[in-house]
CSV table of C-alpha atoms in Angstrom, one decimal:
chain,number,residue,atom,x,y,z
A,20,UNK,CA,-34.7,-64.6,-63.0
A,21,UNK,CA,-37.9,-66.1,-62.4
A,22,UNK,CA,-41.1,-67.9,-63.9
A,23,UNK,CA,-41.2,-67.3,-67.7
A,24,UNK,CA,-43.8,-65.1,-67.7
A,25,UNK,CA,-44.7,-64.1,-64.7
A,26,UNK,CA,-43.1,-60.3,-65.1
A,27,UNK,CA,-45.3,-57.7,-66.0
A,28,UNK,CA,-43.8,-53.9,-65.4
A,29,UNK,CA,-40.2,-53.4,-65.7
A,30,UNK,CA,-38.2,-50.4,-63.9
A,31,UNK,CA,-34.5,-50.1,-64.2
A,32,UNK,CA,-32.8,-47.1,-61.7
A,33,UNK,CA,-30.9,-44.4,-63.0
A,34,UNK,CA,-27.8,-45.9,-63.7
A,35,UNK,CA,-28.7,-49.2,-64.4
A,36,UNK,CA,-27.7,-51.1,-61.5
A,37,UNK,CA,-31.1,-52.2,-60.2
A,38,UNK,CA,-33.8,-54.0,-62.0
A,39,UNK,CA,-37.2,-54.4,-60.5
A,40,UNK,CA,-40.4,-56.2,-61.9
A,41,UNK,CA,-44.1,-56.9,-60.7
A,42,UNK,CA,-46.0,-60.4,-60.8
A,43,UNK,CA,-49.3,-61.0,-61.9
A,44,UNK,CA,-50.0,-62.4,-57.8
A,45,UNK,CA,-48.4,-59.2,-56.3
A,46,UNK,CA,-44.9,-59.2,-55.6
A,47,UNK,CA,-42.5,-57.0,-56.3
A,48,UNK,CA,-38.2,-58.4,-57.5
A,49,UNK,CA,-35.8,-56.3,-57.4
A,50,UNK,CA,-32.4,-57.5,-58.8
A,51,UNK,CA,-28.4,-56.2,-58.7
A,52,UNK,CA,-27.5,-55.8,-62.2
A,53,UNK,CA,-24.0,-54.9,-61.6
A,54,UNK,CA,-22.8,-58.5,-59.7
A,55,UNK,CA,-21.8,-61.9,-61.5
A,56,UNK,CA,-25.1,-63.8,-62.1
A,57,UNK,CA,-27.4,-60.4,-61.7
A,58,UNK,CA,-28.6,-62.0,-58.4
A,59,UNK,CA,-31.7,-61.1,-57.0
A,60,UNK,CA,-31.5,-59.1,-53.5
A,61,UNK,CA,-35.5,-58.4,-52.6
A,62,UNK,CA,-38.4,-60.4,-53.0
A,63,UNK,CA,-41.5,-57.9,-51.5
A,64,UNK,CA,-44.9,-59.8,-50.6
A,65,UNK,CA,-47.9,-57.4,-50.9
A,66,UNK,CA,-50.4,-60.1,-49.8
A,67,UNK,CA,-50.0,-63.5,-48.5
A,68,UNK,CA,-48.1,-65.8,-50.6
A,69,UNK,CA,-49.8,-66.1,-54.2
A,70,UNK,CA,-52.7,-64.1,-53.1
A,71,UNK,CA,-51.8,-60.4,-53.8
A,72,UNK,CA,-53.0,-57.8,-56.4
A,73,UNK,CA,-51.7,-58.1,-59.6
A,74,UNK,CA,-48.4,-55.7,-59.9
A,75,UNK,CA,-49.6,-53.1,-62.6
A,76,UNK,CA,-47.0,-50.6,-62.4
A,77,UNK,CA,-43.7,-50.5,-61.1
A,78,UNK,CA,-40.5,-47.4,-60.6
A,79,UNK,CA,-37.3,-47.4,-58.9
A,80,UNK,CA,-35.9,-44.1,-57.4
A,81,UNK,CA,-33.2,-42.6,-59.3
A,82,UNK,CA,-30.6,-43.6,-56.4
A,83,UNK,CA,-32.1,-47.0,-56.6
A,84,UNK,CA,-32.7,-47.0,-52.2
A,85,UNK,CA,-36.9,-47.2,-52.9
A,86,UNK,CA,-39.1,-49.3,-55.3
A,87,UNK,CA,-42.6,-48.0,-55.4
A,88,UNK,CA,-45.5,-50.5,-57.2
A,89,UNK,CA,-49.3,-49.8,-58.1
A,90,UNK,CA,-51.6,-52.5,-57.9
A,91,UNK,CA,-54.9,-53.7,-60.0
A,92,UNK,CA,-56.5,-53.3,-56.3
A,93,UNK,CA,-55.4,-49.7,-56.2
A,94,UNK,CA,-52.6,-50.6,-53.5
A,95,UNK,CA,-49.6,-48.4,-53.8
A,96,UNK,CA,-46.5,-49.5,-51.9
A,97,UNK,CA,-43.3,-48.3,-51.3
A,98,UNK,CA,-40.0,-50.7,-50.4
A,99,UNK,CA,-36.7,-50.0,-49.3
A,100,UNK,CA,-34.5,-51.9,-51.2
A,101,UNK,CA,-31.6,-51.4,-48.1
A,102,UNK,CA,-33.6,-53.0,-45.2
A,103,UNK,CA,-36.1,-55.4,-47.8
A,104,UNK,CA,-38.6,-53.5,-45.7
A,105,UNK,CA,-42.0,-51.9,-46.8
A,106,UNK,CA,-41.4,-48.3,-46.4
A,107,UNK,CA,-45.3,-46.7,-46.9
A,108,UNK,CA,-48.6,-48.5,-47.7
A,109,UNK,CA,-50.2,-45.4,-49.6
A,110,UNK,CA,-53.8,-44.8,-49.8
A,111,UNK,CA,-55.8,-42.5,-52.2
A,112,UNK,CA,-56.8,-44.5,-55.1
A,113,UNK,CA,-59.3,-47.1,-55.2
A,114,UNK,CA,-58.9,-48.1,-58.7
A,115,UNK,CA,-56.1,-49.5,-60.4
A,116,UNK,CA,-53.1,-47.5,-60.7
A,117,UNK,CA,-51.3,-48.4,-64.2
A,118,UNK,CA,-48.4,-45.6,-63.7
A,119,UNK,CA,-46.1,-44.5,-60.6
A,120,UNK,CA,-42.7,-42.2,-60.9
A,121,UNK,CA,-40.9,-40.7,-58.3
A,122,UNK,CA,-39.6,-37.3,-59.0
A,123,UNK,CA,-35.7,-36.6,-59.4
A,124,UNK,CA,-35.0,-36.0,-55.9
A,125,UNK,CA,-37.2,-38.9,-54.7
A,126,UNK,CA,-38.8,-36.2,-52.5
A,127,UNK,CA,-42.5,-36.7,-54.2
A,128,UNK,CA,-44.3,-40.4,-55.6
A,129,UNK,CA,-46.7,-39.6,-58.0
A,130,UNK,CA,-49.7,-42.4,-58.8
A,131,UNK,CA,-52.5,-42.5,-61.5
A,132,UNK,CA,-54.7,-44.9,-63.5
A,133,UNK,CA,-58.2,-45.7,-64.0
A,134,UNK,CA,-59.4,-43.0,-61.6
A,135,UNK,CA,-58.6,-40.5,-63.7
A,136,UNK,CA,-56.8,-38.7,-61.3
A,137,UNK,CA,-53.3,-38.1,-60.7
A,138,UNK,CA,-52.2,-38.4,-56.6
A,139,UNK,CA,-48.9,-36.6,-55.1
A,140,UNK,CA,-47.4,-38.5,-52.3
A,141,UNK,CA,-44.4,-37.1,-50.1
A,142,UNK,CA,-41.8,-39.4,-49.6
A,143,UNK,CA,-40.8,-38.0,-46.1
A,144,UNK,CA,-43.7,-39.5,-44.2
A,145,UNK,CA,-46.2,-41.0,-47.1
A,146,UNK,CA,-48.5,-38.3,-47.0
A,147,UNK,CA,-51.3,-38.0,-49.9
A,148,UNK,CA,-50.6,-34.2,-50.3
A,149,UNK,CA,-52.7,-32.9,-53.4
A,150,UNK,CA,-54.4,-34.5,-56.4
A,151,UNK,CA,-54.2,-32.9,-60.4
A,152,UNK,CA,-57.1,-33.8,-61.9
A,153,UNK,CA,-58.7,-32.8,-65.7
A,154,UNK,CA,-57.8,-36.1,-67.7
A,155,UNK,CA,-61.4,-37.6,-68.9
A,156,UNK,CA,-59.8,-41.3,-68.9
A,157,UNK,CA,-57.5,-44.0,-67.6
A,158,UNK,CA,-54.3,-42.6,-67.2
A,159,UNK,CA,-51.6,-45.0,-68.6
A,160,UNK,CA,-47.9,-42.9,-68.2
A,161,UNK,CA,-46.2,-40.8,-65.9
A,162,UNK,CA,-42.8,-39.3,-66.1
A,163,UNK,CA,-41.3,-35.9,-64.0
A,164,UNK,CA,-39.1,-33.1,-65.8
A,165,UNK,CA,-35.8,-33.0,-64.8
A,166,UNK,CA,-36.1,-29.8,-62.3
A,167,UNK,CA,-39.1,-32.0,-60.8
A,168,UNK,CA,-41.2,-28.7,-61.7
A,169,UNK,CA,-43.4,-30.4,-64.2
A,170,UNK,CA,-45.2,-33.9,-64.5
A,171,UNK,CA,-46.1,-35.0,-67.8
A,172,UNK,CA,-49.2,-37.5,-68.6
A,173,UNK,CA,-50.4,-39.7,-71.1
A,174,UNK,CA,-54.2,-41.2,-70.9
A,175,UNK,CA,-56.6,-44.2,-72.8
A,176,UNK,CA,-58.2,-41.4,-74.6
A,177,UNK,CA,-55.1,-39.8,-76.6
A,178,UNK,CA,-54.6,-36.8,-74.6
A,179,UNK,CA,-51.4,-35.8,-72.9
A,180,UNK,CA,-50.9,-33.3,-69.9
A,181,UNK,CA,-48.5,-31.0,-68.9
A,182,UNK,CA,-48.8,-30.3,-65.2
A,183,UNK,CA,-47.3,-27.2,-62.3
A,184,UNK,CA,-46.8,-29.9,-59.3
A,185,UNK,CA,-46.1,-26.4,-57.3
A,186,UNK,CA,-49.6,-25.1,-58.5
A,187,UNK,CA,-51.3,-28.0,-59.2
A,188,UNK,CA,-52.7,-27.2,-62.2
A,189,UNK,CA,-52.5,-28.5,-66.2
A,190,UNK,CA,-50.1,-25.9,-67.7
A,191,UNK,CA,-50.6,-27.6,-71.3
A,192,UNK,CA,-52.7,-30.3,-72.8
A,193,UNK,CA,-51.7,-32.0,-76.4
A,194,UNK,CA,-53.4,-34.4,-79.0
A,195,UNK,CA,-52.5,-36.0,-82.1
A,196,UNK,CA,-54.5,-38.9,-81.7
A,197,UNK,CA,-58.0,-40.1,-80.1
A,198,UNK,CA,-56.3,-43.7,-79.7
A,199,UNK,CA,-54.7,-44.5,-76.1
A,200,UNK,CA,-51.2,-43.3,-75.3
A,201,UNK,CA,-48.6,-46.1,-73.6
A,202,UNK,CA,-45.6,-44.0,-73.1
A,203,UNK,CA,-45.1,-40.4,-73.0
A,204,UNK,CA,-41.6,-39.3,-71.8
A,205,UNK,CA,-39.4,-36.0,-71.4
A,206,UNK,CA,-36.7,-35.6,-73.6
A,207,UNK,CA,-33.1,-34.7,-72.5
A,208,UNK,CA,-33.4,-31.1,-72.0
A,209,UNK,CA,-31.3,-28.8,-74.7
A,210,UNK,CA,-31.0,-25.2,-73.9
A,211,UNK,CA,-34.4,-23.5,-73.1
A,212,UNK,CA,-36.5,-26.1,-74.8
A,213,UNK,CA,-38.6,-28.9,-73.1
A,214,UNK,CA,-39.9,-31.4,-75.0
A,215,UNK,CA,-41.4,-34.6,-74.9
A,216,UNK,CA,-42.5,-37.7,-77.0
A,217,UNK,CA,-45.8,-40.0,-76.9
A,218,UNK,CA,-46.2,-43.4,-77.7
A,219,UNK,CA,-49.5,-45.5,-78.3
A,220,UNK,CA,-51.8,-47.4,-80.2
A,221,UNK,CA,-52.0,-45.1,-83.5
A,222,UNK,CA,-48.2,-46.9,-84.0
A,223,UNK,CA,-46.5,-43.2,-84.7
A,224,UNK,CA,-44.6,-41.4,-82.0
A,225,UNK,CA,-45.1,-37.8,-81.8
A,226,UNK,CA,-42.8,-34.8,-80.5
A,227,UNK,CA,-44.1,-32.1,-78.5
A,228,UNK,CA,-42.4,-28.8,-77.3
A,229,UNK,CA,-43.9,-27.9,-73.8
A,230,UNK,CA,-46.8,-25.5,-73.8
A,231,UNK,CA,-46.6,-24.4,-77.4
A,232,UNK,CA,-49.2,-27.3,-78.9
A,233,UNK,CA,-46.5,-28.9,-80.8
């Protein structure tokens, strides 16, 4: 599948029939899980060959049509895995951008790292349409609710965030720790509830039900 070594982020679609990876020089694999041999079908260039950013981050929509990457050099890009074509080059962030999801529908992008900030792109035309901001630190992880109402956060400094994409706002901020967060991630909804889990370098995961503080 490659280089030993040379894969850095990892996103798998929704069903598991794509697999797509980042390189340390800026390209972008996707492969076809579901064929004899698991051959690969795109190979995106983000610079010339052997001179692009170093892939930091990397998501497949949940239909596995687009593969969006963030980039050390704050590049975010967006492919479509149908044509091998590069969809959007986005703008917005000048730093680099450790997290990108898009939301269920694959109607919205959403990109953060070490600005701080988290930026909203629309998929229909690659607009930058509105920025949530409040986290004090490199934002590491990004993952949508299910309705696409919510986006949830996890930064370097411990904290995670709940955020209204509608209103643009933090609905609900939680901490257990003051050491960085790696993962934080919804958990399948179950009747009214939503919760979530966080993952980082205090070696404990911790469950959180949305809004209440735990």
């Amino acid at each position: 599948m490659g280089v030993p070594g040379e894969a850095w982020a990892l996103a798998l679609s929704e069903d598991g029939s794509y697999l797509a990876a980042t390189t340390n020089d800026g390209r972008i694999n996707v492969w076809d899980t579901t064929k004899e041999g698991k051959p690969k079908i795109q190979d995106y260039e983000t610079g010339s060959p052997g001179s692009g950013s170093f892939g930091m981050s990397v998501d497949l929509s949940m239909d596995g049509k687009f593969t969006a990457s963030g980039h050390q050099n704050g590049a975010i890009y967006i492919f479509n895995n149908d044509t091998g074509r590069i969809a959007f080059s986005l703008s917005g962030l000048a730093k680099p951008v450790r997290a990108v999801a898009f939301s269920p529908g694959s109607t919205r992008l959403a990109a953060a790292g070490d600005a701080g900030i988290i930026a909203i792109y629309d998929m229909k035309h690659g607009e930058h349409v509105s920025n949530l901001t409040g986290h004090a630190s490199w934002i590491t992880t990004l993952d949508w609710s299910d309705s696409g109402e919510y986006l949830l956060s996890g930064a370097m400094d411990g904290k995670a965030k709940v955020w209204s994409v509608e209103r643009s706002t933090c609905v609900a901020t939680h901490s257990e720790t003051d050491k960085a967060l790696w993962a934080a991630r919804w958990l399948p909804k179950t009747g009214r509830s939503e919760m979530f889990c966080t993952a980082g370098a205090n070696r404990s995961i911790s469950f959180y039900r949305e809004a209440t503080g735990g």
